[in-house]
Every structure is written in structure tokens, then in C-alpha cells.
PDB file of C-alpha atoms and ligand atoms in Angstrom:
ATOM      1  CA  MET S   1     -52.175  40.642 -56.090  1.00 89.00           C
ATOM      2  CA  ASN S   2     -50.996  38.765 -59.074  1.00 94.00           C
ATOM      3  CA  LEU S   3     -52.204  35.304 -58.722  1.00 97.00           C
ATOM      4  CA  ASN S   4     -50.818  34.099 -61.814  1.00 97.00           C
ATOM      5  CA  ARG S   5     -47.350  34.090 -60.476  1.00 97.00           C
ATOM      6  CA  PHE S   6     -48.577  31.001 -58.431  1.00 98.00           C
ATOM      7  CA  LEU S   7     -50.298  29.212 -61.275  1.00 98.00           C
ATOM      8  CA  VAL S   8     -48.475  26.402 -63.002  1.00 98.00           C
ATOM      9  CA  LYS S   9     -49.140  27.109 -66.734  1.00 98.00           C
ATOM     10  CA  PRO S  10     -50.536  24.050 -68.411  1.00 97.00           C
ATOM     11  CA  ASN S  11     -48.053  22.093 -70.568  1.00 94.00           C
ATOM     12  CA  SER S  12     -45.033  23.914 -68.736  1.00 97.00           C
ATOM     13  CA  LYS S  13     -42.234  22.071 -67.088  1.00 97.00           C
ATOM     14  CA  LEU S  14     -42.404  22.937 -63.164  1.00 98.00           C
ATOM     15  CA  ASP S  15     -38.860  23.511 -61.549  1.00 98.00           C
ATOM     16  CA  LEU S  16     -39.457  23.761 -57.910  1.00 98.00           C
ATOM     17  CA  SER S  17     -35.561  25.058 -57.303  1.00 98.00           C
ATOM     18  CA  LYS S  18     -36.577  28.212 -59.058  1.00 97.00           C
ATOM     19  CA  ILE S  19     -39.557  28.983 -56.581  1.00 98.00           C
ATOM     20  CA  ASP S  20     -38.702  31.160 -53.747  1.00 98.00           C
ATOM     21  CA  THR S  21     -40.435  29.685 -50.743  1.00 98.00           C
ATOM     22  CA  ALA S  22     -39.897  32.818 -48.759  1.00 97.00           C
ATOM     23  CA  TYR S  23     -41.527  34.961 -51.166  1.00 97.00           C
ATOM     24  CA  THR S  24     -43.923  37.402 -49.695  1.00 96.00           C
ATOM     25  CA  ALA S  25     -44.837  39.962 -52.551  1.00 95.00           C
ATOM     26  CA  ASN S  26     -44.643  43.661 -51.480  1.00 87.00           C
ATOM     27  CA  LEU S  27     -46.601  42.896 -48.216  1.00 91.00           C
ATOM     28  CA  LYS S  28     -44.631  44.802 -45.500  1.00 83.00           C
ATOM     29  CA  SER S  29     -45.688  42.643 -42.325  1.00 90.00           C
ATOM     30  CA  LYS S  30     -47.321  39.779 -41.081  1.00 93.00           C
ATOM     31  CA  GLY S  31     -50.216  41.989 -39.731  1.00 96.00           C
ATOM     32  CA  GLU S  32     -50.688  43.436 -42.890  1.00 95.00           C
ATOM     33  CA  GLY S  33     -51.218  39.833 -44.250  1.00 95.00           C
ATOM     34  CA  LYS S  34     -53.355  38.917 -41.468  1.00 95.00           C
ATOM     35  CA  LYS S  35     -55.665  41.588 -41.741  1.00 96.00           C
ATOM     36  CA  LEU S  36     -56.109  40.686 -45.859  1.00 96.00           C
ATOM     37  CA  LEU S  37     -56.823  37.240 -45.014  1.00 96.00           C
ATOM     38  CA  LEU S  38     -59.617  38.244 -42.491  1.00 96.00           C
ATOM     39  CA  GLU S  39     -61.078  40.150 -45.432  1.00 97.00           C
ATOM     40  CA  ASN S  40     -60.989  37.163 -47.595  1.00 97.00           C
ATOM     41  CA  ILE S  41     -62.561  34.894 -45.058  1.00 95.00           C
ATOM     42  CA  LYS S  42     -65.601  37.477 -44.819  1.00 96.00           C
ATOM     43  CA  LYS S  43     -65.916  37.497 -48.538  1.00 96.00           C
ATOM     44  CA  MET S  44     -65.573  33.623 -48.598  1.00 95.00           C
ATOM     45  CA  ARG S  45     -68.254  33.403 -46.106  1.00 94.00           C
ATOM     46  CA  GLU S  46     -70.579  35.341 -48.635  1.00 93.00           C
ATOM     47  CA  LEU S  47     -69.673  33.788 -51.751  1.00 94.00           C
ATOM     48  CA  GLN S  48     -70.191  30.208 -49.840  1.00 94.00           C
ATOM     49  CA  SER S  49     -73.833  30.915 -48.923  1.00 91.00           C
ATOM     50  CA  GLN S  50     -74.566  31.674 -52.587  1.00 91.00           C
ATOM     51  CA  LEU S  51     -72.441  28.646 -53.792  1.00 93.00           C
ATOM     52  CA  TYR S  52     -75.036  26.742 -51.410  1.00 91.00           C
ATOM     53  CA  ALA S  53     -78.189  28.368 -52.414  1.00 88.00           C
ATOM     54  CA  GLN S  54     -77.504  27.808 -56.072  1.00 89.00           C
ATOM     55  CA  ASP S  55     -76.748  24.212 -55.344  1.00 91.00           C
ATOM     56  CA  ARG S  56     -75.253  23.599 -58.691  1.00 93.00           C
ATOM     57  CA  TYR S  57     -71.524  23.747 -58.773  1.00 95.00           C
ATOM     58  CA  SER S  58     -69.222  22.658 -55.893  1.00 96.00           C
ATOM     59  CA  LEU S  59     -65.674  23.433 -54.994  1.00 97.00           C
ATOM     60  CA  LEU S  60     -62.947  21.054 -54.297  1.00 98.00           C
ATOM     61  CA  LEU S  61     -59.581  22.283 -52.764  1.00 98.00           C
ATOM     62  CA  VAL S  62     -56.742  19.997 -52.762  1.00 98.00           C
ATOM     63  CA  PHE S  63     -53.834  20.407 -50.659  1.00 98.00           C
ATOM     64  CA  GLN S  64     -50.455  18.482 -51.087  1.00 98.00           C
ATOM     65  CA  ALA S  65     -47.233  19.208 -49.407  1.00 98.00           C
ATOM     66  CA  MET S  66     -44.156  17.830 -47.603  1.00 98.00           C
ATOM     67  CA  ASP S  67     -44.433  17.317 -43.887  1.00 97.00           C
ATOM     68  CA  ALA S  68     -44.671  20.502 -41.805  1.00 97.00           C
ATOM     69  CA  ALA S  69     -45.373  22.445 -44.803  1.00 97.00           C
ATOM     70  CA  GLY S  70     -48.798  23.795 -42.691  1.00 95.00           C
ATOM     71  CA  LYS S  71     -51.687  21.673 -44.649  1.00 96.00           C
ATOM     72  CA  ASP S  72     -53.729  21.561 -41.683  1.00 96.00           C
ATOM     73  CA  GLY S  73     -53.183  25.163 -40.221  1.00 95.00           C
ATOM     74  CA  THR S  74     -53.923  26.514 -43.735  1.00 95.00           C
ATOM     75  CA  ILE S  75     -57.020  24.527 -44.149  1.00 95.00           C
ATOM     76  CA  LYS S  76     -58.031  25.512 -40.354  1.00 94.00           C
ATOM     77  CA  HIS S  77     -57.382  29.157 -40.888  1.00 91.00           C
ATOM     78  CA  VAL S  78     -58.830  29.775 -44.401  1.00 87.00           C
ATOM     79  CA  MET S  79     -61.774  27.933 -43.665  1.00 88.00           C
ATOM     80  CA  SER S  80     -62.315  29.164 -40.034  1.00 89.00           C
ATOM     81  CA  GLY S  81     -65.065  31.558 -41.322  1.00 87.00           C
ATOM     82  CA  VAL S  82     -67.213  29.590 -43.322  1.00 90.00           C
ATOM     83  CA  ASN S  83     -70.254  27.713 -42.654  1.00 88.00           C
ATOM     84  CA  PRO S  84     -69.222  24.235 -41.201  1.00 88.00           C
ATOM     85  CA  GLN S  85     -72.296  22.885 -42.693  1.00 87.00           C
ATOM     86  CA  GLY S  86     -71.201  23.634 -46.405  1.00 88.00           C
ATOM     87  CA  THR S  87     -67.789  22.070 -45.944  1.00 93.00           C
ATOM     88  CA  GLN S  88     -66.493  18.598 -45.883  1.00 93.00           C
ATOM     89  CA  VAL S  89     -62.665  17.821 -44.999  1.00 95.00           C
ATOM     90  CA  TYR S  90     -61.007  14.599 -46.038  1.00 97.00           C
ATOM     91  CA  SER S  91     -57.683  13.589 -44.893  1.00 97.00           C
ATOM     92  CA  PHE S  92     -56.140  10.381 -46.811  1.00 98.00           C
ATOM     93  CA  LYS S  93     -53.938   8.050 -45.194  1.00 97.00           C
ATOM     94  CA  GLN S  94     -52.384   4.949 -46.395  1.00 97.00           C
ATOM     95  CA  PRO S  95     -55.461   2.831 -47.953  1.00 97.00           C
ATOM     96  CA  SER S  96     -57.098   0.422 -45.843  1.00 97.00           C
ATOM     97  CA  ALA S  97     -57.409  -3.214 -47.021  1.00 96.00           C
ATOM     98  CA  GLU S  98     -60.850  -2.374 -48.149  1.00 97.00           C
ATOM     99  CA  GLU S  99     -59.501   0.525 -50.209  1.00 97.00           C
ATOM    100  CA  LEU S 100     -56.804  -1.576 -51.719  1.00 96.00           C
ATOM    101  CA  ASP S 101     -59.657  -3.888 -53.155  1.00 96.00           C
ATOM    102  CA  HIS S 102     -60.740  -1.334 -55.637  1.00 97.00           C
ATOM    103  CA  GLY S 103     -59.293   0.908 -57.906  1.00 97.00           C
ATOM    104  CA  TYR S 104     -57.410   4.157 -56.332  1.00 98.00           C
ATOM    105  CA  LEU S 105     -60.068   6.473 -57.228  1.00 98.00           C
ATOM    106  CA  TRP S 106     -62.945   4.655 -55.730  1.00 98.00           C
ATOM    107  CA  ARG S 107     -62.465   6.532 -52.210  1.00 98.00           C
ATOM    108  CA  ILE S 108     -61.544   9.709 -53.782  1.00 98.00           C
ATOM    109  CA  ASN S 109     -64.872   9.474 -55.652  1.00 98.00           C
ATOM    110  CA  LYS S 110     -66.816   8.669 -52.532  1.00 98.00           C
ATOM    111  CA  ALA S 111     -65.274  11.885 -50.800  1.00 98.00           C
ATOM    112  CA  LEU S 112     -66.192  14.419 -53.571  1.00 98.00           C
ATOM    113  CA  PRO S 113     -68.195  17.520 -52.204  1.00 97.00           C
ATOM    114  CA  GLU S 114     -72.074  17.340 -53.139  1.00 96.00           C
ATOM    115  CA  ARG S 115     -73.228  20.412 -55.023  1.00 96.00           C
ATOM    116  CA  GLY S 116     -73.277  23.386 -53.124  1.00 94.00           C
ATOM    117  CA  ARG S 117     -70.475  22.506 -50.691  1.00 96.00           C
ATOM    118  CA  ILE S 118     -66.775  22.933 -50.621  1.00 97.00           C
ATOM    119  CA  GLY S 119     -64.582  19.804 -50.223  1.00 97.00           C
ATOM    120  CA  ILE S 120     -61.122  19.727 -48.833  1.00 97.00           C
ATOM    121  CA  PHE S 121     -58.587  17.221 -49.462  1.00 98.00           C
ATOM    122  CA  ASN S 122     -55.855  17.038 -47.105  1.00 98.00           C
ATOM    123  CA  ARG S 123     -53.610  14.819 -49.227  1.00 98.00           C
ATOM    124  CA  SER S 124     -55.200  13.242 -52.192  1.00 98.00           C
ATOM    125  CA  HIS S 125     -55.261  10.877 -55.221  1.00 98.00           C
ATOM    126  CA  TYR S 126     -51.862  12.393 -55.855  1.00 98.00           C
ATOM    127  CA  GLU S 127     -50.298  10.554 -53.356  1.00 98.00           C
ATOM    128  CA  GLU S 128     -50.681   7.600 -56.044  1.00 98.00           C
ATOM    129  CA  VAL S 129     -47.960   9.330 -58.004  1.00 98.00           C
ATOM    130  CA  LEU S 130     -45.813  10.742 -54.967  1.00 98.00           C
ATOM    131  CA  VAL S 131     -45.450   8.315 -51.995  1.00 98.00           C
ATOM    132  CA  VAL S 132     -46.553   5.379 -53.998  1.00 98.00           C
ATOM    133  CA  ARG S 133     -44.050   6.226 -56.520  1.00 98.00           C
ATOM    134  CA  VAL S 134     -41.176   7.254 -54.293  1.00 98.00           C
ATOM    135  CA  HIS S 135     -41.784   4.031 -51.924  1.00 97.00           C
ATOM    136  CA  ASN S 136     -42.522   1.757 -55.055  1.00 95.00           C
ATOM    137  CA  LEU S 137     -45.667   0.669 -53.340  1.00 97.00           C
ATOM    138  CA  ILE S 138     -47.389  -0.301 -56.563  1.00 95.00           C
ATOM    139  CA  LYS S 139     -46.900  -3.986 -55.669  1.00 93.00           C
ATOM    140  CA  PHE S 140     -49.065  -3.690 -52.838  1.00 93.00           C
ATOM    141  CA  GLN S 141     -52.000  -2.426 -54.861  1.00 95.00           C
ATOM    142  CA  LYS S 142     -52.889  -5.933 -56.262  1.00 94.00           C
ATOM    143  CA  LEU S 143     -53.129  -4.702 -59.843  1.00 96.00           C
ATOM    144  CA  PRO S 144     -53.133  -7.061 -62.542  1.00 95.00           C
ATOM    145  CA  GLU S 145     -49.492  -7.467 -63.846  1.00 94.00           C
ATOM    146  CA  GLN S 146     -50.200  -6.377 -67.479  1.00 93.00           C
ATOM    147  CA  PHE S 147     -50.752  -2.984 -66.267  1.00 94.00           C
ATOM    148  CA  VAL S 148     -47.803  -2.324 -64.002  1.00 94.00           C
ATOM    149  CA  ASN S 149     -45.091  -1.389 -66.291  1.00 92.00           C
ATOM    150  CA  ASP S 150     -42.685   1.593 -67.033  1.00 91.00           C
ATOM    151  CA  ASN S 151     -45.647   3.669 -68.002  1.00 94.00           C
ATOM    152  CA  ILE S 152     -47.471   3.195 -65.124  1.00 97.00           C
ATOM    153  CA  TRP S 153     -46.849   6.847 -63.739  1.00 98.00           C
ATOM    154  CA  GLU S 154     -47.934   8.409 -67.347  1.00 97.00           C
ATOM    155  CA  GLN S 155     -50.965   6.247 -67.269  1.00 97.00           C
ATOM    156  CA  ARG S 156     -52.061   7.466 -63.694  1.00 98.00           C
ATOM    157  CA  TYR S 157     -51.493  11.276 -65.042  1.00 98.00           C
ATOM    158  CA  ARG S 158     -53.857  10.376 -67.839  1.00 98.00           C
ATOM    159  CA  GLN S 159     -56.290   8.709 -65.584  1.00 98.00           C
ATOM    160  CA  ILE S 160     -56.153  11.701 -63.001  1.00 98.00           C
ATOM    161  CA  ASN S 161     -56.436  14.435 -65.945  1.00 98.00           C
ATOM    162  CA  ASP S 162     -59.441  12.216 -67.208  1.00 98.00           C
ATOM    163  CA  PHE S 163     -61.160  11.943 -64.001  1.00 98.00           C
ATOM    164  CA  GLU S 164     -60.829  15.558 -62.908  1.00 98.00           C
ATOM    165  CA  LYS S 165     -61.990  16.663 -66.466  1.00 98.00           C
ATOM    166  CA  TYR S 166     -64.927  14.625 -65.660  1.00 98.00           C
ATOM    167  CA  CYS S 167     -65.189  16.349 -62.249  1.00 98.00           C
ATOM    168  CA  TYR S 168     -65.196  19.630 -63.719  1.00 97.00           C
ATOM    169  CA  GLU S 169     -67.970  18.956 -66.074  1.00 97.00           C
ATOM    170  CA  SER S 170     -69.969  17.511 -63.721  1.00 97.00           C
ATOM    171  CA  GLY S 171     -69.954  21.231 -61.716  1.00 97.00           C
ATOM    172  CA  ILE S 172     -66.912  20.664 -59.431  1.00 98.00           C
ATOM    173  CA  ILE S 173     -64.350  23.293 -59.493  1.00 97.00           C
ATOM    174  CA  ILE S 174     -60.971  22.030 -58.533  1.00 98.00           C
ATOM    175  CA  LEU S 175     -57.834  24.001 -57.330  1.00 98.00           C
ATOM    176  CA  LYS S 176     -54.853  22.169 -56.451  1.00 98.00           C
ATOM    177  CA  PHE S 177     -52.443  23.759 -53.897  1.00 98.00           C
ATOM    178  CA  TYR S 178     -48.733  22.555 -53.552  1.00 98.00           C
ATOM    179  CA  LEU S 179     -47.347  24.129 -50.084  1.00 98.00           C
ATOM    180  CA  HIS S 180     -43.798  24.640 -51.081  1.00 98.00           C
ATOM    181  CA  LEU S 181     -41.661  24.372 -48.312  1.00 98.00           C
ATOM    182  CA  SER S 182     -37.871  24.818 -48.255  1.00 98.00           C
ATOM    183  CA  LYS S 183     -36.026  21.825 -46.691  1.00 98.00           C
ATOM    184  CA  GLU S 184     -34.302  24.044 -44.113  1.00 98.00           C
ATOM    185  CA  GLU S 185     -37.577  25.468 -43.058  1.00 98.00           C
ATOM    186  CA  GLN S 186     -38.815  22.052 -42.372  1.00 98.00           C
ATOM    187  CA  LYS S 187     -35.778  21.294 -40.263  1.00 97.00           C
ATOM    188  CA  LYS S 188     -36.651  24.337 -38.261  1.00 97.00           C
ATOM    189  CA  ARG S 189     -40.263  23.301 -38.026  1.00 97.00           C
ATOM    190  CA  PHE S 190     -39.161  19.610 -36.810  1.00 96.00           C
ATOM    191  CA  LEU S 191     -36.678  21.091 -34.330  1.00 96.00           C
ATOM    192  CA  SER S 192     -39.297  23.207 -32.695  1.00 94.00           C
ATOM    193  CA  ARG S 193     -41.723  20.174 -32.601  1.00 94.00           C
ATOM    194  CA  ILE S 194     -39.017  18.188 -30.532  1.00 94.00           C
ATOM    195  CA  ASP S 195     -37.960  21.096 -28.284  1.00 94.00           C
ATOM    196  CA  ASP S 196     -41.720  22.506 -27.496  1.00 94.00           C
ATOM    197  CA  PRO S 197     -43.517  20.138 -25.386  1.00 93.00           C
ATOM    198  CA  ALA S 198     -46.988  21.361 -26.646  1.00 93.00           C
ATOM    199  CA  LYS S 199     -45.742  20.612 -29.970  1.00 92.00           C
ATOM    200  CA  ASN S 200     -44.354  17.142 -29.225  1.00 93.00           C
ATOM    201  CA  TRP S 201     -47.399  15.142 -30.572  1.00 92.00           C
ATOM    202  CA  LYS S 202     -47.179  16.758 -33.907  1.00 90.00           C
ATOM    203  CA  PHE S 203     -43.760  15.245 -34.577  1.00 92.00           C
ATOM    204  CA  SER S 204     -43.298  11.525 -35.675  1.00 92.00           C
ATOM    205  CA  SER S 205     -40.104   9.698 -36.250  1.00 91.00           C
ATOM    206  CA  ALA S 206     -41.349   8.640 -39.884  1.00 93.00           C
ATOM    207  CA  ASP S 207     -41.517  12.239 -40.949  1.00 94.00           C
ATOM    208  CA  LEU S 208     -37.869  12.144 -40.473  1.00 95.00           C
ATOM    209  CA  LYS S 209     -37.626   9.049 -42.526  1.00 96.00           C
ATOM    210  CA  GLU S 210     -39.529  10.764 -45.352  1.00 97.00           C
ATOM    211  CA  ARG S 211     -37.041  13.850 -45.351  1.00 97.00           C
ATOM    212  CA  GLY S 212     -34.448  11.448 -46.249  1.00 97.00           C
ATOM    213  CA  PHE S 213     -36.342  11.094 -49.547  1.00 98.00           C
ATOM    214  CA  TRP S 214     -36.541  14.906 -50.154  1.00 98.00           C
ATOM    215  CA  ASN S 215     -35.074  15.002 -53.567  1.00 98.00           C
ATOM    216  CA  ASP S 216     -37.056  12.170 -54.670  1.00 98.00           C
ATOM    217  CA  TYR S 217     -40.156  13.851 -53.702  1.00 98.00           C
ATOM    218  CA  GLN S 218     -39.410  17.139 -55.284  1.00 98.00           C
ATOM    219  CA  LYS S 219     -38.954  15.265 -58.478  1.00 98.00           C
ATOM    220  CA  ALA S 220     -42.045  13.218 -58.415  1.00 98.00           C
ATOM    221  CA  TYR S 221     -43.866  16.645 -57.454  1.00 98.00           C
ATOM    222  CA  GLU S 222     -42.576  18.509 -60.347  1.00 98.00           C
ATOM    223  CA  GLU S 223     -43.554  15.751 -62.825  1.00 98.00           C
ATOM    224  CA  ALA S 224     -46.898  14.863 -61.538  1.00 98.00           C
ATOM    225  CA  ILE S 225     -47.878  18.884 -61.199  1.00 98.00           C
ATOM    226  CA  SER S 226     -46.444  19.629 -64.806  1.00 98.00           C
ATOM    227  CA  ALA S 227     -48.440  16.787 -66.158  1.00 98.00           C
ATOM    228  CA  THR S 228     -51.635  17.529 -64.411  1.00 98.00           C
ATOM    229  CA  SER S 229     -52.095  21.401 -64.341  1.00 98.00           C
ATOM    230  CA  LYS S 230     -54.500  22.034 -66.743  1.00 98.00           C
ATOM    231  CA  ARG S 231     -56.729  24.995 -67.626  1.00 97.00           C
ATOM    232  CA  HIS S 232     -59.988  23.953 -65.684  1.00 96.00           C
ATOM    233  CA  THR S 233     -58.008  22.203 -63.030  1.00 98.00           C
ATOM    234  CA  PRO S 234     -54.962  24.055 -62.352  1.00 98.00           C
ATOM    235  CA  TRP S 235     -52.090  23.639 -59.901  1.00 98.00           C
ATOM    236  CA  PHE S 236     -50.970  26.642 -57.852  1.00 98.00           C
ATOM    237  CA  VAL S 237     -47.278  26.576 -56.137  1.00 98.00           C
ATOM    238  CA  ILE S 238     -47.639  28.572 -52.867  1.00 98.00           C
ATOM    239  CA  PRO S 239     -44.493  29.637 -51.008  1.00 98.00           C
ATOM    240  CA  ALA S 240     -44.692  28.213 -47.679  1.00 98.00           C
ATOM    241  CA  ASP S 241     -41.916  29.401 -45.338  1.00 97.00           C
ATOM    242  CA  LYS S 242     -44.049  32.253 -44.095  1.00 97.00           C
ATOM    243  CA  LYS S 243     -47.334  30.623 -42.937  1.00 96.00           C
ATOM    244  CA  TRP S 244     -49.119  34.246 -42.899  1.00 96.00           C
ATOM    245  CA  PHE S 245     -48.286  34.434 -46.605  1.00 97.00           C
ATOM    246  CA  MET S 246     -49.218  31.170 -47.618  1.00 97.00           C
ATOM    247  CA  ARG S 247     -52.567  31.300 -46.200  1.00 97.00           C
ATOM    248  CA  LEU S 248     -53.385  34.739 -47.522  1.00 97.00           C
ATOM    249  CA  VAL S 249     -52.344  33.572 -51.077  1.00 98.00           C
ATOM    250  CA  VAL S 250     -54.425  30.365 -50.624  1.00 98.00           C
ATOM    251  CA  SER S 251     -57.322  32.562 -49.570  1.00 97.00           C
ATOM    252  CA  GLU S 252     -56.935  34.974 -52.448  1.00 98.00           C
ATOM    253  CA  ILE S 253     -57.065  32.094 -55.064  1.00 98.00           C
ATOM    254  CA  ILE S 254     -60.143  30.687 -53.571  1.00 97.00           C
ATOM    255  CA  VAL S 255     -62.034  33.965 -53.456  1.00 97.00           C
ATOM    256  CA  ASP S 256     -60.934  34.795 -56.973  1.00 97.00           C
ATOM    257  CA  ALA S 257     -62.235  31.422 -58.128  1.00 96.00           C
ATOM    258  CA  MET S 258     -65.374  31.660 -56.383  1.00 95.00           C
ATOM    259  CA  LYS S 259     -66.172  35.171 -57.793  1.00 94.00           C
ATOM    260  CA  LYS S 260     -65.567  33.986 -61.195  1.00 91.00           C
ATOM    261  CA  LEU S 261     -68.274  31.291 -60.525  1.00 84.00           C
ATOM    262  CA  LYS S 262     -70.724  33.674 -59.305  1.00 69.00           C
ATOM    263  CA  SER S 263     -70.471  35.491 -62.905  1.00 62.00           C
ATOM    264  CA  GLU S 264     -71.221  32.397 -64.351  1.00 63.00           C
ATOM    265  CA  TYR S 265     -74.353  31.915 -62.538  1.00 60.00           C
ATOM    266  CA  PRO S 266     -77.223  30.876 -65.081  1.00 63.00           C
ATOM    267  CA  LYS S 267     -79.511  33.955 -65.577  1.00 73.00           C
ATOM    268  CA  LEU S 268     -83.171  33.767 -65.453  1.00 82.00           C
ATOM    269  CA  SER S 269     -84.784  33.729 -68.942  1.00 89.00           C
ATOM    270  CA  LYS S 270     -87.475  35.875 -69.771  1.00 93.00           C
ATOM    271  CA  GLU S 271     -90.508  33.568 -69.192  1.00 95.00           C
ATOM    272  CA  GLN S 272     -89.186  32.758 -65.678  1.00 92.00           C
ATOM    273  CA  ILE S 273     -89.003  36.545 -65.046  1.00 93.00           C
ATOM    274  CA  GLU S 274     -92.599  36.789 -66.010  1.00 95.00           C
ATOM    275  CA  GLN S 275     -93.620  33.827 -63.939  1.00 95.00           C
ATOM    276  CA  LEU S 276     -91.941  35.765 -60.850  1.00 94.00           C
ATOM    277  CA  LYS S 277     -93.823  38.855 -61.814  1.00 95.00           C
ATOM    278  CA  LYS S 278     -97.001  37.055 -62.079  1.00 96.00           C
ATOM    279  CA  ALA S 279     -96.455  35.154 -58.708  1.00 96.00           C
ATOM    280  CA  LYS S 280     -95.905  38.419 -57.132  1.00 95.00           C
ATOM    281  CA  GLU S 281     -98.983  39.941 -58.480  1.00 95.00           C
ATOM    282  CA  GLU S 282    -101.010  36.995 -57.081  1.00 96.00           C
ATOM    283  CA  LEU S 283     -99.788  37.217 -53.748  1.00 96.00           C
ATOM    284  CA  LEU S 284    -100.186  40.993 -53.585  1.00 95.00           C
ATOM    285  CA  LYS S 285    -103.997  40.486 -54.765  1.00 95.00           C
ATOM    286  CA  GLU S 286    -104.668  38.506 -51.651  1.00 93.00           C
ATOM    287  CA  GLY S 287    -104.444  41.755 -49.721  1.00 76.00           C
TER     288      GLY S 287
HETATM  289  P1  ATP B 301     -50.236  15.303 -39.886  1.00 75.62           P
HETATM  290  O1  ATP B 301     -49.172  14.278 -39.599  1.00 75.62           O
HETATM  291  O2  ATP B 301     -50.315  16.310 -40.006  1.00 75.62           O
HETATM  292  O3  ATP B 301     -51.448  14.412 -39.189  1.00 75.62           O
HETATM  293  P2  ATP B 301     -50.390  13.592 -42.410  1.00 75.62           P
HETATM  294  O4  ATP B 301     -51.225  13.941 -43.558  1.00 75.62           O
HETATM  295  O5  ATP B 301     -48.998  13.515 -42.672  1.00 75.62           O
HETATM  296  O6  ATP B 301     -51.013  14.616 -41.198  1.00 75.62           O
HETATM  297  P3  ATP B 301     -50.121  11.149 -41.660  1.00 75.62           P
HETATM  298  O7  ATP B 301     -51.232  10.256 -40.624  1.00 75.62           O
HETATM  299  O8  ATP B 301     -49.000  11.528 -40.743  1.00 75.62           O
HETATM  300  O9  ATP B 301     -51.213  12.495 -41.704  1.00 75.62           O
HETATM  301  O10 ATP B 301     -49.830  10.514 -42.653  1.00 75.62           O
HETATM  302  C1  ATP B 301     -50.524  10.109 -43.796  1.00 75.62           C
HETATM  303  C2  ATP B 301     -49.880   9.186 -44.596  1.00 75.62           C
HETATM  304  O11 ATP B 301     -50.683   8.298 -45.407  1.00 75.62           O
HETATM  305  C3  ATP B 301     -48.771   9.805 -45.361  1.00 75.62           C
HETATM  306  O12 ATP B 301     -47.359   9.427 -45.166  1.00 75.62           O
HETATM  307  C4  ATP B 301     -48.962   9.566 -46.855  1.00 75.62           C
HETATM  308  O13 ATP B 301     -48.044   9.720 -47.639  1.00 75.62           O
HETATM  309  C5  ATP B 301     -49.770   8.460 -46.705  1.00 75.62           C
HETATM  310  N1  ATP B 301     -50.837   7.989 -47.708  1.00 75.62           N
HETATM  311  C6  ATP B 301     -51.954   8.891 -48.154  1.00 75.62           C
HETATM  312  N2  ATP B 301     -52.493   8.329 -49.255  1.00 75.62           N
HETATM  313  C7  ATP B 301     -51.590   7.252 -49.497  1.00 75.62           C
HETATM  314  C8  ATP B 301     -51.785   6.368 -50.576  1.00 75.62           C
HETATM  315  N3  ATP B 301     -52.618   6.137 -51.521  1.00 75.62           N
HETATM  316  N4  ATP B 301     -50.785   5.177 -50.801  1.00 75.62           N
HETATM  317  C9  ATP B 301     -49.938   5.163 -49.695  1.00 75.62           C
HETATM  318  N5  ATP B 301     -49.695   6.010 -48.854  1.00 75.62           N
HETATM  319  C10 ATP B 301     -50.629   7.065 -48.851  1.00 75.62           C
HETATM  320 MG1   MG B 302     -47.783  13.264 -40.821  1.00 75.62          MG
END
């Protein structure tokens, strides 16, 4: 699959309305997609063990989306085969009183994955330029007035880019996914959550209220993603109307990134190889 298709090129302007939410590439069936997903899960398991053994890099997967786009399901399916000891999932909700007493990256920094692990963010610091922008929540953030002005979003994009670059240079590979759902498909999913008693718990009337801000959110997403998709910390826009396809593409992108990482593993120096040989000789001499 051509994964470049889903990548938001650095310095490009994203127009979400031009991206087909129901795209399924040249795959013929859901079954075929599911089979490929299983193969990727197997590959991820192997690559994860190497990541863990190497203890140098970590992987951070950031998921953002409108309600009912399938963040939870994607996280569950895509990570189903990997060793739970090597993964850490964080779901970011409205900040607590303690969190509001710090800068917004405080809780994010604390949740970054350790070396060798895969970290998953279900929502993230991007909420700070999405929901906070759409609902004008800045006023609750206790910031000094001098820093709250019309430039605040630009300022946050810069801070986020700097922070993510620091993460990258510390060994954290960041992949950011926007699960791109159509408004029509969201309506269908909400209705099925209301009609199906087994899904009732998933529906909250707050979700309907947020739906009313659809266009504001799309605009905030476009701007934030355009400003923060960088070569080493890229955004991917994943068509989300077909869940099986969305999960497959996410798994493809993860496997691809992990493979690249593998080829960057540091090689042993000549001296280190000599040392290994000597150690082997010594052990064998023991008889
Ligand atoms: P689900 O509904 O599938 O359980 P969810 O991610 O929607 O998952 P909720 O508890 O419904 O979880 O919603 C969390 C809410 O917290 C969202 O509305 C989100 O916008 C909000 N939120 C997250 N981070 C921030 C933030 N920094 N500032 C304000 N609101 C935030
Ligand atoms: Mg919710």
C-alpha cells in the first residue's frame, strides 16, 4: 500500500473536505483487510521484542478524532497482539485541578513511553489547540494575561513542535493519527449506539453537543495538523468510515516505522565483535 497517500506533507495546507473518508484502496473485501491486519499484528509483535531488547528508542502513537471515529477500537485491535508489558496507554480527559496548576505539557511529559516501549495517547496535547480553541477554554487555564493574545494558537503550535522535536531527539519516534470520519457516518454510529442496548453506554449526550461544533473542529484540526506535521513527527490522516480499513492502514504505518527503526539499530564496532569472540573462546575453553 502506498502509505504516502495518508501522510500530511510538512508545510502543506490540509483540506479535510478533499480527503475521502470511505476510501479503501484496491482492497476487495473486509475479509482481505482483516487478514492483512493479522499479518501486521504478528510483525509488530516481533518488532516490539526487538525494540524492547534494544532499550534505546520508544514509539509514541497519538490518536485524535471526532467522537465515534473508532479510537478505542483501533487501539484495541492494532495492539491486540503485542506484549502488554511493552505498551502503555494513556487517555487524556479534561485536565484536573492539579494539572491546571501546571503548563499543559506537564501531564503529557509524565506520560511519555520509556525506552523500549510503545506508548499510546488516546487524545493528547493536541486537545490544547482543538477543544480548548473551539470552546475558548483558555480562560480556565490560569495563564498570565500577557501570554494570552491572538497569537496563542501559533504560539502553541511552536511549543508543540519544539517539544516533539525534543522527544524525537531523545529517542521517541512519534506517529500521529487523525481518524477522519464523515459527519454522515458519525450520525449512523450515534444512532446505532442509541438503538442497540449493548452500545448504549458508549453514547453520551455531550457527544451530540460536540457534533454541533463539527465545522469548528474540522477547521481547528486542519490548522493544527498543517502546522505540526513535520518530517520526523508526521501526521497521517486515516479514512475512518470503514473501520477495518482504518485499522489496517494504522497497522501498516506502525510496521513501516518500526522496520525503519530496526535498520537504524547501531551496529557493533570491530572491538565489540572481537570482545564477543574472546568471550566465546573463554567460555568454550571451560570444557
Ligand atoms: P470515549 O468517549 O470513547 O470513552 P473520549 O476520549 O471521548 O473517549 P471522554 O471522557 O468522553 O473520552 O472525553 C474526554 C473529554 O476530555 C473530551 O471531550 C476531550 O475533548 C476532553 N479533553 C481532553 N483533553 C482536554 C484538555 N486539555 N482540555 C480540555 N478538555 C480536554
Ligand atoms: Mg467521549
